[in-house]
Short mmCIF file of C-alpha atoms in Angstrom, two decimals:
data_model
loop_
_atom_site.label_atom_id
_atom_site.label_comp_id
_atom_site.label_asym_id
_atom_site.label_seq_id
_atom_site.Cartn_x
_atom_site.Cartn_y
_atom_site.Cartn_z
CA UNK W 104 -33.03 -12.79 -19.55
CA UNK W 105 -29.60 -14.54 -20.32
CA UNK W 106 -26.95 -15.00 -18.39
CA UNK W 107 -24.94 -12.60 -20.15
CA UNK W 108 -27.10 -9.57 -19.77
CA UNK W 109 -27.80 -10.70 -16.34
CA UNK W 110 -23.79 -10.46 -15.30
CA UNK W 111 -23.66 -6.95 -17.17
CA UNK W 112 -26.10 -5.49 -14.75
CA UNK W 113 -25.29 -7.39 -11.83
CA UNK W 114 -21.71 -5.69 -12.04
CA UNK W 115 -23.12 -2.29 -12.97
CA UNK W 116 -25.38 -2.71 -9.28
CA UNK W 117 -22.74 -4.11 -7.40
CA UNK W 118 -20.04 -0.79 -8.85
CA UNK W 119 -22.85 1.93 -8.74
CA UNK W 120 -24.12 0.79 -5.00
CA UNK W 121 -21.09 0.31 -3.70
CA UNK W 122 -19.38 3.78 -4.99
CA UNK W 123 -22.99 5.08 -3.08
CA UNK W 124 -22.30 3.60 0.06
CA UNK W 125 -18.92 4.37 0.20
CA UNK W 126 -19.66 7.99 -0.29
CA UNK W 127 -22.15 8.06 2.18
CA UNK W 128 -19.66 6.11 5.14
CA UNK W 129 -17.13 8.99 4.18
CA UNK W 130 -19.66 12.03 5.41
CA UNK W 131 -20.46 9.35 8.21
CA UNK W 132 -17.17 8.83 9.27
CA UNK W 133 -15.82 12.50 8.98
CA UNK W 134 -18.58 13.23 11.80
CA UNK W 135 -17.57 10.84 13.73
CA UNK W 136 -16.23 11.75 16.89
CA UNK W 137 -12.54 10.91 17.23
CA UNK W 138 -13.27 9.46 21.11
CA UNK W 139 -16.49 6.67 19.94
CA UNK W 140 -15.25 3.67 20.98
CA UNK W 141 -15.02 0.96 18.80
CA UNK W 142 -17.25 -2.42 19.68
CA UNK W 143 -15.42 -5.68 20.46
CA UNK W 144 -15.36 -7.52 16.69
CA UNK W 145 -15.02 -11.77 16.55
CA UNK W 146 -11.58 -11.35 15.25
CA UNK W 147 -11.82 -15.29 14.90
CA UNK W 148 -14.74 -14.98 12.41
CA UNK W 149 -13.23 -13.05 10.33
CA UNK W 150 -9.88 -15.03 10.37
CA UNK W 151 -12.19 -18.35 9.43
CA UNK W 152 -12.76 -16.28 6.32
CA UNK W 153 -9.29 -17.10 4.47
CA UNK W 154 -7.68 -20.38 3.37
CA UNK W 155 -4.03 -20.60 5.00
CA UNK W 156 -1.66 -22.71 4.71
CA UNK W 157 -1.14 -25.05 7.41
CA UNK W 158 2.42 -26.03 7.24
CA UNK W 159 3.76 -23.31 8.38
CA UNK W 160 3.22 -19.26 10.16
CA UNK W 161 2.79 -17.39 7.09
CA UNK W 162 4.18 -13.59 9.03
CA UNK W 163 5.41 -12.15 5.40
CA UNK W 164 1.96 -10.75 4.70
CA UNK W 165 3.30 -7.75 3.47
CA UNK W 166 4.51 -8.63 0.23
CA UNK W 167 0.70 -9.03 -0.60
CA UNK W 168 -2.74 -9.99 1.21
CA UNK W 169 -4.44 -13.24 1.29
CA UNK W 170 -7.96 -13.04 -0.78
CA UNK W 171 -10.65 -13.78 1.70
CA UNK W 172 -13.27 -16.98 0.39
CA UNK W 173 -15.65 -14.77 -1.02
CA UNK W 174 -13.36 -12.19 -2.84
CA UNK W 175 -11.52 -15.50 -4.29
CA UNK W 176 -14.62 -16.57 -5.07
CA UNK W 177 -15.67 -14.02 -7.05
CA UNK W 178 -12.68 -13.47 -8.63
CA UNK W 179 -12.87 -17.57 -10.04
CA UNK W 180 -16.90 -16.89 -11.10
CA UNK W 181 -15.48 -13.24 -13.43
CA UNK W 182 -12.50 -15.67 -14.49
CA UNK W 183 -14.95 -18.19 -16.34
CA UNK W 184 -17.49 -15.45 -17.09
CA UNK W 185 -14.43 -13.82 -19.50
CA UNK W 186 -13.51 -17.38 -21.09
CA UNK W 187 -16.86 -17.07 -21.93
CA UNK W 188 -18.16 -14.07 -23.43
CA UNK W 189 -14.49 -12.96 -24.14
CA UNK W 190 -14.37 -9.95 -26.23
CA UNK W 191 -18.05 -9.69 -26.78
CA UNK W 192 -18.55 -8.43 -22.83
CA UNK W 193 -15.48 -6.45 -22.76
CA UNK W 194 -15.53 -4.24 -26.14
CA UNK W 195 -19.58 -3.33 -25.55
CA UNK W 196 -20.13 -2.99 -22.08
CA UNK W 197 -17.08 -3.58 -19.53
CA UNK W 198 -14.66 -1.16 -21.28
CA UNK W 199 -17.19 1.34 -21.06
CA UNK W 200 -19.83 1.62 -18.70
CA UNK W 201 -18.51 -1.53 -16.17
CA UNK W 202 -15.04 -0.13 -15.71
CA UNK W 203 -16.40 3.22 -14.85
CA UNK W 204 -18.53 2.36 -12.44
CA UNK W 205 -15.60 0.35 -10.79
CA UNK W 206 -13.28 3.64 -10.74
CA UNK W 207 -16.52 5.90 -9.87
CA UNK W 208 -16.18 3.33 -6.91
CA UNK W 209 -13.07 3.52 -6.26
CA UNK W 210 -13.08 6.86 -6.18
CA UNK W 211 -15.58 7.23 -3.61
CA UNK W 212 -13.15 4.82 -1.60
CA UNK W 213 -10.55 6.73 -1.86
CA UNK W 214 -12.52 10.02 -1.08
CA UNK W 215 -11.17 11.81 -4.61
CA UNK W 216 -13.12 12.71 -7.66
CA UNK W 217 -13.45 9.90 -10.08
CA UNK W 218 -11.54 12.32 -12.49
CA UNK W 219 -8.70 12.33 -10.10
CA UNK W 220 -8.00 8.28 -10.28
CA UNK W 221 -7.08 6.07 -12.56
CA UNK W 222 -7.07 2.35 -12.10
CA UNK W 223 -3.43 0.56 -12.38
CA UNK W 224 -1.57 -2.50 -12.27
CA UNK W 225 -0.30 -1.49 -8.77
CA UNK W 226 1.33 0.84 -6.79
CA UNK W 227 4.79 0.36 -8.43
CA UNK W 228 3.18 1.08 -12.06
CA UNK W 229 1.40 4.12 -10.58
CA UNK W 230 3.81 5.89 -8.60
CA UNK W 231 6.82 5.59 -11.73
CA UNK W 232 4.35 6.86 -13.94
CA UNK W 233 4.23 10.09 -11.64
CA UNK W 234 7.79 10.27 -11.28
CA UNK W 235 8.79 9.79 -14.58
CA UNK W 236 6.52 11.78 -16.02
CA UNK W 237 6.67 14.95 -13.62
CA UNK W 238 7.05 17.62 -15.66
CA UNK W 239 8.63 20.64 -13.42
CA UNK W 240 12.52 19.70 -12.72
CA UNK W 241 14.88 22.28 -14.01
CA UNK W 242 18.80 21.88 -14.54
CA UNK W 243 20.42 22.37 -11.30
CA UNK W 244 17.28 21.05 -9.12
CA UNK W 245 16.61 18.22 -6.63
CA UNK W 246 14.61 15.36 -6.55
CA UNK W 247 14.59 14.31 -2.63
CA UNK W 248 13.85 10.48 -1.63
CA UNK W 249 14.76 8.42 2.33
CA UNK W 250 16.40 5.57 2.64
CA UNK W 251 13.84 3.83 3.37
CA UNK W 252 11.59 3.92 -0.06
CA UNK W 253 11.44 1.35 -2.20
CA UNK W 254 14.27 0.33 -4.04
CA UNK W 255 12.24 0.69 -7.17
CA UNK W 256 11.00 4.43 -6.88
CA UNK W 257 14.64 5.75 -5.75
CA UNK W 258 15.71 3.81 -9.11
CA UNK W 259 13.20 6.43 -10.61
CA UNK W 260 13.68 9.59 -8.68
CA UNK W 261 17.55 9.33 -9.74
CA UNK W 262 16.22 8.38 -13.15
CA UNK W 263 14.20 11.66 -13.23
CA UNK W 264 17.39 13.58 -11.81
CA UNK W 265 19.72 12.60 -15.01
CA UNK W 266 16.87 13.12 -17.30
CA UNK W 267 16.35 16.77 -16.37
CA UNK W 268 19.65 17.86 -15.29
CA UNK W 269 18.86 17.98 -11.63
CA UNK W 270 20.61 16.55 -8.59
CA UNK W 271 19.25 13.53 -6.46
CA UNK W 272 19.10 13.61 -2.09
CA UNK W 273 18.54 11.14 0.57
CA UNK W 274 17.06 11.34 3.63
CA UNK W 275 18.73 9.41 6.28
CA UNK W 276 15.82 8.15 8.82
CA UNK W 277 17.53 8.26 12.10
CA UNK W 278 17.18 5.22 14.45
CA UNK W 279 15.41 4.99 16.98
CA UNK W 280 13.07 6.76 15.21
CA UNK W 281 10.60 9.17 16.42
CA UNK W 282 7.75 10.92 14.93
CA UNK W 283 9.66 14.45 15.64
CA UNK W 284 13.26 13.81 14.61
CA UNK W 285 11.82 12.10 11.75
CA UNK W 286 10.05 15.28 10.58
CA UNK W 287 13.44 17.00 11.59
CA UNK W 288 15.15 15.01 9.34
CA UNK W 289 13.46 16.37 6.52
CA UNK W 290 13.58 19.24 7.50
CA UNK W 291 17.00 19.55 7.72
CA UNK W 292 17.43 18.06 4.02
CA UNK W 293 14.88 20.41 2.65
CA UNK W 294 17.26 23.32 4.33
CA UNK W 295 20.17 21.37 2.94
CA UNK W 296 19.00 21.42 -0.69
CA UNK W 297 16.44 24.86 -1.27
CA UNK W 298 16.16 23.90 -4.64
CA UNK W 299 14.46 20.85 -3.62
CA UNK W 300 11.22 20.46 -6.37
CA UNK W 301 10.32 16.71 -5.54
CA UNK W 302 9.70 14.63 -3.12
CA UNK W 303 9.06 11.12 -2.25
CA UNK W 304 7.52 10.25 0.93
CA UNK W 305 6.48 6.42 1.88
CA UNK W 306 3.83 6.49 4.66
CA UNK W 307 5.09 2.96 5.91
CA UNK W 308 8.29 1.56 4.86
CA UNK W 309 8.12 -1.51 3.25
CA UNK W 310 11.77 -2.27 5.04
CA UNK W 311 10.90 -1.60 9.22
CA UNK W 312 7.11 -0.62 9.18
CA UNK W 313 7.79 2.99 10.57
CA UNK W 314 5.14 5.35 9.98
CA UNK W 315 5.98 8.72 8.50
CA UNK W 316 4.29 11.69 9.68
CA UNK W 317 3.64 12.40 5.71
CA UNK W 318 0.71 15.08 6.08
CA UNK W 319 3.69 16.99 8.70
CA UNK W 320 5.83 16.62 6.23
CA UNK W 321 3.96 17.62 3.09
CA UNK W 322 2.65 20.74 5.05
CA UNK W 323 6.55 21.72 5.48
CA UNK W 324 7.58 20.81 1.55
CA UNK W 325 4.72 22.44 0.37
CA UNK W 326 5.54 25.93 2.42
CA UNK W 327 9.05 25.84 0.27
CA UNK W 328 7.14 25.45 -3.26
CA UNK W 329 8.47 21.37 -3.09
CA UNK W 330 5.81 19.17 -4.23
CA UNK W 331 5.24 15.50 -2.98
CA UNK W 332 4.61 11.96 -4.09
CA UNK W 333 3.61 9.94 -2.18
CA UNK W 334 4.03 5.88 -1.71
CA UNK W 335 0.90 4.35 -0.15
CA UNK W 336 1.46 0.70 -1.51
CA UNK W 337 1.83 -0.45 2.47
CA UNK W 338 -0.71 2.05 4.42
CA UNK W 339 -3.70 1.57 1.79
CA UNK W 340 -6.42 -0.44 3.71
CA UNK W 341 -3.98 -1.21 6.58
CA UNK W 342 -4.30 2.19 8.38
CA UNK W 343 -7.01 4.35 8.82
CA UNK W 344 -6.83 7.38 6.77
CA UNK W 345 -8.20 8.96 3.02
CA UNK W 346 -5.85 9.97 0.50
CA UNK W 347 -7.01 13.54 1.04
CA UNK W 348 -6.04 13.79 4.45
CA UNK W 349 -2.36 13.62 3.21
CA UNK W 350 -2.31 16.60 1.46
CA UNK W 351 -0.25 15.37 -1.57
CA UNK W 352 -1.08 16.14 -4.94
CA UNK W 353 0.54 12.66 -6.02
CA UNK W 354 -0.20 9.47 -4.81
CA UNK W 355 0.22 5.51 -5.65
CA UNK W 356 -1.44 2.70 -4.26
CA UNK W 357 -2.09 -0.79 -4.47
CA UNK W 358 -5.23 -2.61 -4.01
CA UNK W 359 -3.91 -6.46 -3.47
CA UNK W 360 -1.51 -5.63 -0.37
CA UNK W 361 -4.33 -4.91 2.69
CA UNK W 362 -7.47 -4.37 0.76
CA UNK W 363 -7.57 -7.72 -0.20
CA UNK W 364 -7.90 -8.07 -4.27
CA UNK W 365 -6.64 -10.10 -6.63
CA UNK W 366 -2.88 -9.33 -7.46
CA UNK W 367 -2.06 -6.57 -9.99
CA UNK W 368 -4.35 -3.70 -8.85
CA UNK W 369 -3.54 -0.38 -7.54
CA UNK W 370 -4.52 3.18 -8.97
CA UNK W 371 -2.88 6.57 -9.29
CA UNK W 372 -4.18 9.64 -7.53
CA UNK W 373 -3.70 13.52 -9.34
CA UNK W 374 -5.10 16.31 -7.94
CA UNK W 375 -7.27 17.84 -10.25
CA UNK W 376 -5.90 21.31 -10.55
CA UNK W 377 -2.04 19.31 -10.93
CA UNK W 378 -3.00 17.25 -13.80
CA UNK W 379 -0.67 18.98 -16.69
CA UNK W 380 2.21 18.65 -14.56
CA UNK W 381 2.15 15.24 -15.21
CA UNK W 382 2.85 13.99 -18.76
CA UNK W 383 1.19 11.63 -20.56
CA UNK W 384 2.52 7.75 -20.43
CA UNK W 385 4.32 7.80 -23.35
CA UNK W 386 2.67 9.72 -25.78
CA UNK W 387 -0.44 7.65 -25.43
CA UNK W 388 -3.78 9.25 -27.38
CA UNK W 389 -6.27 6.63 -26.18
CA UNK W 390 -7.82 9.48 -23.54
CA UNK W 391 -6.79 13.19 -24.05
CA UNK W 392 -4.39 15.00 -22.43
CA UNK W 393 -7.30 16.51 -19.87
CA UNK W 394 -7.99 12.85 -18.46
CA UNK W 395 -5.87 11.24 -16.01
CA UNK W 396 -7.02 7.91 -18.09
CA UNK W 397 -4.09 9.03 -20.21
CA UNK W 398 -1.13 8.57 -17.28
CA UNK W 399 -1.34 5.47 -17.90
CA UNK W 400 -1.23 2.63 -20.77
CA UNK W 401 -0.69 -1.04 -19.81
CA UNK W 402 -2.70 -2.48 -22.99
CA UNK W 403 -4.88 -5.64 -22.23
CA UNK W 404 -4.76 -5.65 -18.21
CA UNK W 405 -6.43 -8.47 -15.77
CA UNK W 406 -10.04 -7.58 -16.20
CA UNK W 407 -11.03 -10.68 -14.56
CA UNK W 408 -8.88 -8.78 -11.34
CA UNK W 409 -10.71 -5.26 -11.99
CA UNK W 410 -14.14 -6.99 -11.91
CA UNK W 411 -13.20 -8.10 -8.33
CA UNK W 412 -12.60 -4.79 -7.03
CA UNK W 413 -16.07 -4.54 -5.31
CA UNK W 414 -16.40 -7.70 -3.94
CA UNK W 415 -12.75 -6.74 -2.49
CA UNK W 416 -13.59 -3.79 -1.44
CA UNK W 417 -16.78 -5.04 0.01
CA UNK W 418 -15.48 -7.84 1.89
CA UNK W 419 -12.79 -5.15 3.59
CA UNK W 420 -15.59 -2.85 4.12
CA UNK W 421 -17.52 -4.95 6.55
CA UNK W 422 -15.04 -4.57 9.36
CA UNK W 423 -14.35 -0.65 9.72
CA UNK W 424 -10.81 0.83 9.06
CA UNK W 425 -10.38 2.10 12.42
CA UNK W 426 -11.10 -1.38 13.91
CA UNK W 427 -9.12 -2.86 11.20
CA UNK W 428 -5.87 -0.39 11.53
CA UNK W 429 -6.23 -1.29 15.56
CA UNK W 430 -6.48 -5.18 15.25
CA UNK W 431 -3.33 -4.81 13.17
CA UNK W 432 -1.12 -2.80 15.60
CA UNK W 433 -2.34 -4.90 18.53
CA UNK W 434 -0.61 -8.29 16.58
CA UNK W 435 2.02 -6.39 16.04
CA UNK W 436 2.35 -5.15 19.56
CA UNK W 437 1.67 -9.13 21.02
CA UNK W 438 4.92 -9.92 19.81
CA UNK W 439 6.81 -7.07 19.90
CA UNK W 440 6.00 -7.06 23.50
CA UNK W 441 7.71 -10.77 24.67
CA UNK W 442 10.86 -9.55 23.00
CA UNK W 443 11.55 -5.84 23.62
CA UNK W 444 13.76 -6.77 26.46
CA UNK W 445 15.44 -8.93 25.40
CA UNK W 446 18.82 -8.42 24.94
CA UNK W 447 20.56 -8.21 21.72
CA UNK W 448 16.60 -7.59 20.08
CA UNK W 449 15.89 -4.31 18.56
CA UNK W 450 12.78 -3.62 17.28
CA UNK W 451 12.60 -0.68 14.34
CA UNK W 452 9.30 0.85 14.90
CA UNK W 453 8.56 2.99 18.24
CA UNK W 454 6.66 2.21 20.70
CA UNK W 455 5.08 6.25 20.29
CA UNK W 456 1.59 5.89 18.64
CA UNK W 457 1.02 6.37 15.00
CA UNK W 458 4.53 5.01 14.52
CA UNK W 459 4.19 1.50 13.68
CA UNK W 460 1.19 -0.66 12.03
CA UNK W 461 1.32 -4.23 11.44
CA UNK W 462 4.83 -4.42 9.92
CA UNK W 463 7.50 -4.09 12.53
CA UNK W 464 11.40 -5.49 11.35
CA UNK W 465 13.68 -6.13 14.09
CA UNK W 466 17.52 -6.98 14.36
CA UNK W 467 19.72 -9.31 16.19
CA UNK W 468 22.54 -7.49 17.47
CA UNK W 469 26.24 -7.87 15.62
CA UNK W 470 23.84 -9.32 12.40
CA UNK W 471 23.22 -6.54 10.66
CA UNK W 472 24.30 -7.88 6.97
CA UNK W 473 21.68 -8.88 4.61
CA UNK W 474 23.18 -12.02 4.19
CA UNK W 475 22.95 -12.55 7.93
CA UNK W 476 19.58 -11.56 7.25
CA UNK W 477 18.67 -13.53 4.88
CA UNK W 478 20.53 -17.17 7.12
CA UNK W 479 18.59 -16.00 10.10
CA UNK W 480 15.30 -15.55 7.98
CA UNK W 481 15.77 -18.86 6.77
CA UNK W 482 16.76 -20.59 10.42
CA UNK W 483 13.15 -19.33 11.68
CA UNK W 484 11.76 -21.02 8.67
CA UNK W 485 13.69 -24.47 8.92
CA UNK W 486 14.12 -24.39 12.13
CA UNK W 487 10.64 -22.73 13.57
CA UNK W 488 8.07 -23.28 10.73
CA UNK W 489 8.06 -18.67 10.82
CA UNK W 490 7.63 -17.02 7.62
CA UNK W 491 9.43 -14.05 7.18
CA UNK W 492 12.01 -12.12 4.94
CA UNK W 493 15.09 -10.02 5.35
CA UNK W 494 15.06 -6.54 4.24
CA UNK W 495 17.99 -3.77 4.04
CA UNK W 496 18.20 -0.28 3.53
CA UNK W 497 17.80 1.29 7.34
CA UNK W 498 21.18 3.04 8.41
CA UNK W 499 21.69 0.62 11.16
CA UNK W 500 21.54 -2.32 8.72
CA UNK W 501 19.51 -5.13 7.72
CA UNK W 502 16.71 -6.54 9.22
CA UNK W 503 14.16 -9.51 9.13
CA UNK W 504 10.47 -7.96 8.45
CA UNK W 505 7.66 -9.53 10.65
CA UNK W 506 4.00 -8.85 9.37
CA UNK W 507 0.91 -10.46 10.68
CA UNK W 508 -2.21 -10.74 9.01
CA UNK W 509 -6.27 -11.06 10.16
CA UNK W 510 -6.01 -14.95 10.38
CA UNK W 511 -2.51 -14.84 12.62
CA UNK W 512 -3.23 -16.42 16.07
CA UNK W 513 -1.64 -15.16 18.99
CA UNK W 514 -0.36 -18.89 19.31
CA UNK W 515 2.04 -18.02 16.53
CA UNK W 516 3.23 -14.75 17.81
CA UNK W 517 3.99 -16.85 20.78
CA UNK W 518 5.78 -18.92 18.51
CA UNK W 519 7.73 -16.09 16.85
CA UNK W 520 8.36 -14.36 20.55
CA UNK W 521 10.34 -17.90 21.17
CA UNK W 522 11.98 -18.60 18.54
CA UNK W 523 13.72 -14.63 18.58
CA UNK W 524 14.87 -15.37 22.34
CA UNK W 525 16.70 -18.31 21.84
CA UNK W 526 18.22 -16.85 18.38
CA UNK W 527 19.15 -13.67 19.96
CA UNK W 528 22.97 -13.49 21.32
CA UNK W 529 23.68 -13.75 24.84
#
């Protein structure tokens, strides 16, 4: 048997298993009782799995995730098996029956119907193709977004609101936040505005970390006829939920921020019964108008990246999602910890639980420019060896974004922990 053949079927085993197994932990884990406890995991073994940098603490994570060795792996092995067989592999078997079995997978992962999902570029490609195209805005509407979305998807919210005559709100998210005046705050904008038809809701804010109470909040937009989209490019993989437990119609993920995969992979999420009111991408006839195949056309895409999806999703499976979203919050709670008192420090996630997963921002008081931001961001780095970046948007002002990863040591939380008490103003 050649090698060729071999590599077809190996990928059809590896997609069709996987998309098995994956069903089968979903019934598992939906009988699961909320109280098992979870065993004690060698964190350090699965940190040994990734190749970081040693010259300095990488705490910007969240931009995207490290490829553990064997994913990366993988990933290099599809990479020469394309230069290879080129066109030949792709036109008669991976356009067809090996990219199905990859979204059947996926699917399953997601705990959706493979006709629900389509496979994307990422979460920025997926969730503008549901805004843009979303169908149902009248003259004299509103299309409702927070301040705290990204920058990108407010750019197409207000984009949607010229288009169709409507009018475009934002939701200010109050600080100190809290999982009840945040759902308030909604609240009070969907009162505001009662011909509110869209909304955008980001489960964690790329900008602080917080934690929206989305499947709260879609319960109350859905009870005034408002539908919701929702941004999952940050909570995909990193906390432990399915995208049916959010009750959106809409969603848009990424699969290269916490999952793991090679950069440029996310997919799109329509409920079934909502697939007319989104259009098709631009007139596109490749799939017809009943698949979801057709919301979206990005030509010749990375299929080296889409081939890596189940070793990705593989790798992240080994460790489950409820040990994973823990590990996570408890780096993010070492270091949050040594500075909370200090004065001057305040940190932009709450302490409450469910708030806050691994990203947490935090500002210095009287520095609440991004340009201050963005000199104090760089001090940790020259000064401290700390990786991190300076975000704005919240309504007290900018911030610096701290996000750990698996292979962070508590040695460089330490680190961090230091370096913010002797920056912070007396």
């Amino acid at each position: 048997m050649n090698s060729f053949v071999q590599r077809r079927r190996a990928l059809l085993r590896s997609a069709a298993s996987l998309a098995a197994g994956l069903a089968a932990a979903g019934s598992a884990r939906s009988a699961v009782p909320a109280t098992t406890t979870a065993p004690v995991r060698d964190w350090q073994q699965l940190a040994a799995s990734y190749d970081v940098a040693s010259e300095f603490v990488n705490l910007e994570n969240a931009y995207f995730g490290i490829m553990a060795r064997p994913v990366a792996e993988d990933f290099k092995r599809n990479i020469d098996y394309l230069n290879r067989y080129n066109s030949h592999f792709l036109r008669r078997d991976f356009d067809r029956d090996g990219i199905e079995a990859i979204r059947a997978q996926l699917a399953a992962h997601a705990g959706v119907a493979t006709g629900e999902l389509a496979i994307t570029r990422g979460a920025t490609e997926s969730l503008q193709n549901l805004i843009c195209n979303y169908r149902l805005v009248k003259p004299g509407e509103t299309v409702m977004y927070g301040n705290l979305d990204y920058d990108t998807m407010i750019d197409a919210m207000n984009d949607l609101a010229r288009r169709s005559g409507g009018g475009a709100a934002a939701v200010q998210i109050p600080e100190p936040a809290s999982r009840q005046n945040v759902i308030d705050a909604y609240e009070q904008a969907l009162r505001r505005h009662p011909r509110t038809r869209l909304l955008l809701l980001t489960h964690v804010s790329h900008r602080t970390g917080l934690v929206i109470p989305v499947a709260e909040i879609v319960r109350m937009a859905k009870a005034r006829g408002v539908d919701v989209i929702v941004d999952v490019a940050q909570s995909w993989g990193q906390l432990d939920y399915r995208i049916p437990d959010l009750g959106a119609d809409f969603v848009g993920a990424n699969l290269h921020k916490w999952i793991g995969a090679p950069l440029g992979l996310g997919f799109l999420y329509i409920r079934e019964a909502r697939l007319e009111d989104i259009g098709v991408q631009a007139g596109a006839t490749n799939f017809p108008a009943t698949d979801i195949r057709s919301r979206v056309h990005a030509g010749t895409v990375n299929m080296a990246a889409i081939m890596t999806i189940p070793a990705a999703l593989k790798f992240h499976g080994q460790v489950p999602l409820e040990e994973r979203a823990a590990r996570l919050r408890g780096l993010r709670d070492d270091w949050v910890r040594q500075v909370i008192d200090v004065p001057g420090v305040q940190i932009l996630t709450p302490e409450e639980p469910g708030m806050s997963g691994a990203v947490t921002s935090f500002r210095l008081r009287g520095r609440t420019g991004f340009e201050d931001n963005v000199a104090l961001s760089r001090r940790l780095a020259d000064e401290f060896g700390i990786f991190t970046v300076a975000r704005s948007g919240p309504a007290g002002g900018s911030c610096i974004r701290v996000t750990p990863s698996y292979f962070t040591r508590g040695a460089d939380l330490a680190k961090l922990a230091a370096a913010i008490r002797q920056l912070a103003p007396a």
